[in-house]
C-alpha cells in the first residue's frame, strides 16, 4: 500500500523501493543500538559521524537526532526533519496501529460474554495502570506454554518463570491434542484467537519443536503467532529459518529480548538491518537507556531494593502480562483464566488468576472453558452483587458532585445524598439492590436509575472485581516478599 511518498512495511514489501526499506531498517537498527549500548551512546555524543560509521550505518547524524530528544529515542520536533526520519515515523505509526487492531479484535469474540468481559478488563486496566501502560497491553485471548520453565533465568522476569524442567515434544499424540485444543478455542473465541501466541513463562526456542507447533497453528487458524525470544542469538541459523518461516506465513512483528549488549552484537553480525525490519530488539540489558526501565513485577520485585535504577518507580504501575483470557501449559495440560493487574504483594506476577483447571481431551477442554466463562464472565451486575469501587479509585464530594478518580479514569455524579453514596461505594456496604433501595429511601432516586448507573460503573470496570488468590497459587514469600493483605 502506498500513500504519497510513504509505504506500508508490515505486509508485503516486494514493491517498496530499496532505498525506502534501507532508510527505515537502518534507522531502526541505529536507534536499537543507541538504546541498548551505552558505549555507542557515548561515542555518538563524542563523534556522531564516526560512531555511525563504526556500526556500518549509512545514516548521517541529522537523520538520527530527531529521535534522540529528552525522552531518549522517542522523537523530537516534527518540523523540517529528514525524509528518512519521516519514513521511520510512519513505520512506527503503522506498528502502533497494528497494536490497536489487536486490542480491538476482542470486540469480535464469538462468545459475547467473553467479549463483554474483555472490554471491561481493558477499561479497568486503563484506570488502574494508567493510559500509557494500558494501551501497550493487547489483551490477547490466549497464550500457550510449550515447555515447563525457562532456561534463560532473567533476574527481572516479570512472570517469575521457574527453572527449566522439560518440554512438550511434537509427537503424533501431542500434535493431535494440539490441533484439537486449537479447534476448541477457535470455536469459542473466533477471529481473535488468531492473536494468541506460544510462550509465557517460557522461551519458545527452549522447545526444539517450536516451529512445528507454530506451523500447525498457522494451518489451523490461518495466522502465524508472534514470537518473542531472549535466545535468538544462540543458534542464528535456527533463528534465520524461524524468521523466514514466520515471514512466509504472514507474521508482522516478532521480538528479540536483548539481555546483553554482546547478544545484540551477535544478532547484528548475523542479520542485515533489512532482514530484521520486522523484528523488534527490546533493550533488557544493564546499561540500556533509561526510557526502557523494567517492570517491577515477578522476580524483579525480589531485587527492587538493589536495582531500583533499572525498574520503573514504585509509584508507577508495573506488569508485563498481556492476556485477558486463557493461559495454557501444554506439559501439564492446564489452563488458567487470567487478566493483567498492577503488580503487588498480593499479585506479584502482575495478573489476576480467576480460575484454573486441567484437561486431557478436546471435549474436556470445551467443558472446562464453558464453565470458566459462565462462572467468571458476567455481562451485567446482578442484584445480589456487592458494589464497591476499586481500591485505587479515590472519591471526593464537593460542589454538589461526586468525583471518582484513578490513574486513567474520571467520573462525576450530580445526584442527591452524595456523601452517603461515596461512603457506600468506598466501603462496599451494600449489594446493588440494597444500595438502590437505600438511595430511593434517602434521596428519592428511582431504583431503576440507581441500578442503571451502577451497571454503567460495572461496564467501565470501576467496580471492584478483584478475586481472592486461588488456594494453590504460590505465596508471595516465594519471591522474597512478605505476605500481607492487599491495601
XYZ file of N, CA, C and O in Angstrom, residues 137-223:
348
model
N -0.896 -2.867 26.257
C -1.356 -4.234 26.528
C -2.404 -4.615 25.497
O -3.444 -3.964 25.384
N -2.155 -5.685 24.759
C -3.078 -6.066 23.692
C -4.236 -6.922 24.189
O -5.213 -7.123 23.489
N -4.133 -7.457 25.407
C -5.181 -8.314 25.966
C -5.481 -9.490 25.024
O -6.633 -9.720 24.645
N -4.437 -10.195 24.644
C -4.605 -11.370 23.781
C -5.545 -12.374 24.453
O -5.595 -12.470 25.681
N -6.282 -13.166 23.670
C -7.268 -14.074 24.260
C -6.671 -15.357 24.823
O -7.327 -16.037 25.613
N -5.430 -15.696 24.428
C -4.841 -16.952 24.899
C -3.339 -16.934 24.686
O -2.824 -16.253 23.791
N -2.643 -17.674 25.538
C -1.208 -17.907 25.384
C -0.932 -19.354 25.767
O -1.604 -19.908 26.643
N 0.072 -19.943 25.119
C 0.374 -21.362 25.310
C 1.844 -21.548 25.677
O 2.731 -21.101 24.940
N 2.098 -22.182 26.806
C 3.452 -22.586 27.173
C 3.691 -23.986 26.629
O 2.909 -24.904 26.884
N 4.777 -24.159 25.880
C 5.109 -25.446 25.270
C 6.264 -26.121 25.998
O 6.784 -27.127 25.533
N 6.655 -25.560 27.137
C 7.675 -26.152 27.997
C 7.275 -25.916 29.434
O 6.327 -25.168 29.722
N 8.015 -26.524 30.337
C 7.838 -26.295 31.761
C 9.057 -25.532 32.238
O 10.166 -26.071 32.297
N 8.883 -24.238 32.506
C 10.005 -23.431 32.931
C 10.785 -22.859 31.752
O 10.443 -23.052 30.591
N 11.877 -22.133 32.100
C 12.641 -21.388 31.102
C 14.129 -21.528 31.382
O 14.550 -21.517 32.546
N 14.930 -21.646 30.343
C 16.374 -21.806 30.501
C 17.103 -20.492 30.730
O 18.252 -20.483 31.160
N 16.451 -19.348 30.444
C 17.165 -18.072 30.433
C 17.441 -17.562 31.836
O 18.550 -17.128 32.152
N 16.437 -17.595 32.699
C 16.640 -17.221 34.097
C 16.901 -15.746 34.336
O 17.726 -15.389 35.191
N 16.217 -14.861 33.625
C 16.418 -13.419 33.810
C 16.051 -13.001 35.235
O 14.993 -13.383 35.750
N 16.897 -12.188 35.855
C 16.622 -11.725 37.221
C 15.374 -10.867 37.285
O 14.709 -10.773 38.320
N 15.012 -10.254 36.162
C 13.891 -9.324 36.118
C 12.630 -9.945 35.544
O 11.668 -9.221 35.247
N 12.576 -11.266 35.377
C 11.435 -11.897 34.713
C 10.125 -11.464 35.365
O 9.866 -11.735 36.539
N 9.289 -10.793 34.596
C 8.065 -10.225 35.124
C 7.013 -11.241 35.490
O 6.048 -10.901 36.185
N 7.172 -12.495 35.042
C 6.233 -13.553 35.425
C 6.940 -14.647 36.213
O 6.396 -15.734 36.406
N 8.155 -14.345 36.691
C 8.901 -15.253 37.573
C 8.947 -16.680 37.023
O 8.582 -17.641 37.701
N 9.401 -16.816 35.779
C 9.461 -18.136 35.157
C 10.309 -19.091 36.003
O 11.427 -18.757 36.399
N 9.806 -20.287 36.302
C 10.609 -21.248 37.063
C 11.755 -21.791 36.216
O 11.794 -21.615 34.995
N 12.685 -22.441 36.878
C 13.809 -23.058 36.191
C 13.306 -24.113 35.213
O 12.353 -24.840 35.492
N 13.963 -24.206 34.059
C 13.536 -25.143 33.018
C 13.526 -26.572 33.536
O 14.469 -27.029 34.195
N 12.438 -27.271 33.246
C 12.308 -28.673 33.638
C 12.330 -29.565 32.403
O 13.294 -30.270 32.142
N 11.273 -29.501 31.614
C 11.253 -30.271 30.380
C 10.270 -29.642 29.412
O 9.569 -28.694 29.746
N 10.229 -30.179 28.213
C 9.444 -29.583 27.149
C 8.358 -30.540 26.677
O 8.275 -31.684 27.143
N 7.531 -30.073 25.756
C 6.415 -30.860 25.219
C 6.724 -31.168 23.762
O 6.530 -30.316 22.884
N 7.235 -32.349 23.467
C 7.654 -32.651 22.092
C 6.461 -32.798 21.148
O 5.357 -33.130 21.567
N 6.729 -32.588 19.871
C 5.685 -32.655 18.864
C 5.548 -34.098 18.370
O 5.881 -34.428 17.235
N 5.032 -34.963 19.240
C 4.754 -36.348 18.863
C 3.401 -36.420 18.169
O 2.634 -35.448 18.166
N 3.085 -37.561 17.625
C 1.781 -37.725 16.979
C 0.647 -37.480 17.970
O -0.347 -36.816 17.643
N 0.807 -38.015 19.192
C -0.227 -37.835 20.210
C -0.376 -36.366 20.589
O -1.491 -35.839 20.674
N 0.760 -35.696 20.809
C 0.703 -34.291 21.196
C 0.200 -33.420 20.048
O -0.535 -32.449 20.269
N 0.583 -33.757 18.830
C 0.119 -32.986 17.676
C -1.397 -33.071 17.544
O -2.058 -32.068 17.232
N -1.952 -34.253 17.804
C -3.402 -34.412 17.715
C -4.104 -33.585 18.788
O -5.118 -32.915 18.517
N -3.574 -33.606 20.029
C -4.176 -32.814 21.099
C -4.005 -31.320 20.817
O -4.909 -30.520 21.106
N -2.882 -30.934 20.252
C -2.643 -29.529 19.913
C -3.687 -29.041 18.905
O -4.290 -27.974 19.095
N -3.919 -29.817 17.864
C -4.906 -29.414 16.859
C -6.307 -29.353 17.471
O -7.094 -28.456 17.155
N -6.629 -30.300 18.347
C -7.944 -30.317 18.972
C -8.098 -29.126 19.924
O -9.170 -28.508 19.986
N -7.040 -28.784 20.638
C -7.074 -27.620 21.525
C -7.329 -26.352 20.735
O -8.159 -25.515 21.116
N -6.634 -26.195 19.629
C -6.845 -25.022 18.788
C -8.258 -24.989 18.216
O -8.878 -23.920 18.118
N -8.781 -26.148 17.858
C -10.140 -26.208 17.312
C -11.166 -25.751 18.352
O -12.071 -24.955 18.046
N -11.022 -26.249 19.580
C -11.952 -25.881 20.645
C -11.880 -24.378 20.928
O -12.909 -23.698 21.048
N -10.664 -23.853 21.018
C -10.515 -22.433 21.334
C -10.992 -21.548 20.182
O -11.559 -20.478 20.401
N -10.800 -22.000 18.961
C -11.289 -21.252 17.806
C -12.814 -21.203 17.813
O -13.418 -20.163 17.515
N -13.449 -22.319 18.172
C -14.903 -22.355 18.223
C -15.445 -21.423 19.298
O -16.523 -20.824 19.135
N -14.703 -21.267 20.385
C -15.148 -20.425 21.495
C -14.863 -18.959 21.247
O -15.705 -18.083 21.479
N -13.660 -18.648 20.755
C -13.189 -17.269 20.678
C -13.395 -16.670 19.290
O -13.687 -15.484 19.153
N -13.217 -17.480 18.252
C -13.390 -16.972 16.901
C -12.179 -16.206 16.402
O -11.033 -16.526 16.748
N -12.392 -15.174 15.609
C -11.324 -14.443 14.937
C -10.202 -13.987 15.868
O -9.020 -14.110 15.517
N -10.466 -13.474 17.082
C -9.369 -13.021 17.946
C -8.409 -14.128 18.357
O -7.285 -13.833 18.789
N -8.815 -15.390 18.236
C -7.923 -16.485 18.600
C -6.655 -16.469 17.757
O -5.600 -16.960 18.179
N -6.701 -15.854 16.586
C -5.508 -15.766 15.732
C -4.414 -14.914 16.358
O -3.261 -14.961 15.931
N -4.774 -14.127 17.394
C -3.798 -13.255 18.048
C -3.125 -13.923 19.248
O -2.350 -13.281 19.958
N -3.417 -15.192 19.481
C -2.751 -15.919 20.568
C -1.274 -16.125 20.223
O -0.843 -15.940 19.082
N -0.472 -16.503 21.222
C 0.952 -16.744 20.986
C 1.423 -17.906 21.853
O 0.716 -18.357 22.767
N 2.635 -18.407 21.566
C 3.063 -19.706 22.080
C 4.214 -19.592 23.079
O 5.232 -20.273 22.960
N 4.060 -18.727 24.071
C 5.041 -18.602 25.152
C 4.388 -17.827 26.281
O 3.356 -17.182 26.122
N 5.000 -17.871 27.447
C 4.589 -17.060 28.588
C 5.768 -17.039 29.555
O 6.728 -16.328 29.336
N 5.708 -17.899 30.593
C 6.866 -18.033 31.484
C 7.804 -19.090 30.896
O 8.257 -20.010 31.577
N 8.061 -18.919 29.610
C 8.892 -19.852 28.842
C 9.578 -19.049 27.746
O 9.130 -17.963 27.396
N 10.649 -19.593 27.206
C 11.187 -19.075 25.951
C 10.788 -20.047 24.859
O 11.051 -21.248 24.978
N 10.144 -19.564 23.803
C 9.658 -20.500 22.777
C 10.756 -21.370 22.178
O 10.507 -22.534 21.824
N 11.983 -20.840 22.067
C 13.059 -21.620 21.446
C 13.637 -22.671 22.378
O 14.498 -23.450 21.968
N 13.164 -22.735 23.633
C 13.539 -23.853 24.501
C 12.930 -25.161 24.000
O 13.421 -26.245 24.339
N 11.865 -25.064 23.220
C 11.232 -26.260 22.663
C 11.815 -26.522 21.274
O 11.628 -25.714 20.355
N 12.538 -27.630 21.094
C 13.133 -27.920 19.778
C 12.107 -28.037 18.660
O 12.456 -27.895 17.484
N 10.848 -28.296 19.020
C 9.795 -28.479 18.028
C 8.899 -27.246 17.895
O 7.803 -27.332 17.329
N 9.349 -26.125 18.401
C 8.520 -24.914 18.381
C 7.996 -24.608 16.978
O 6.823 -24.269 16.798
N 8.856 -24.745 15.988
C 8.448 -24.427 14.618
C 7.299 -25.320 14.140
O 6.444 -24.873 13.361
N 7.258 -26.572 14.611
C 6.161 -27.478 14.230
C 4.837 -26.990 14.828
O 3.797 -27.004 14.162
N 4.878 -26.570 16.088
C 3.661 -26.055 16.720
C 3.203 -24.774 16.035
O 2.005 -24.574 15.820
N 4.146 -23.914 15.696
C 3.817 -22.669 15.010
C 3.172 -22.948 13.661
O 2.164 -22.337 13.286
N 3.740 -23.897 12.918
C 3.190 -24.253 11.602
C 1.792 -24.818 11.739
O 0.884 -24.485 10.956
N 1.586 -25.690 12.734
C 0.264 -26.276 12.948
C -0.753 -25.203 13.334
O -1.924 -25.266 12.937
N -0.327 -24.211 14.126
C -1.204 -23.094 14.477
C -1.638 -22.358 13.213
O -2.819 -22.052 13.031
N -0.678 -22.089 12.339
C -0.994 -21.393 11.092
C -1.932 -22.218 10.228
O -2.875 -21.682 9.618
N -1.713 -23.508 10.160
C -2.576 -24.372 9.359
C -3.997 -24.403 9.899
O -4.965 -24.442 9.137
N -4.125 -24.344 11.233
C -5.444 -24.441 11.845
C -6.196 -23.117 11.813
O -7.417 -23.093 11.620
N -5.475 -22.007 11.992
C -6.138 -20.720 12.184
C -5.831 -19.698 11.105
O -6.430 -18.621 11.078
N -4.861 -20.002 10.228
C -4.589 -19.104 9.120
C -3.747 -17.898 9.455
O -3.655 -16.962 8.652
N -3.129 -17.885 10.632
C -2.277 -16.768 11.023
C -1.072 -17.295 11.779
O -1.165 -18.304 12.486
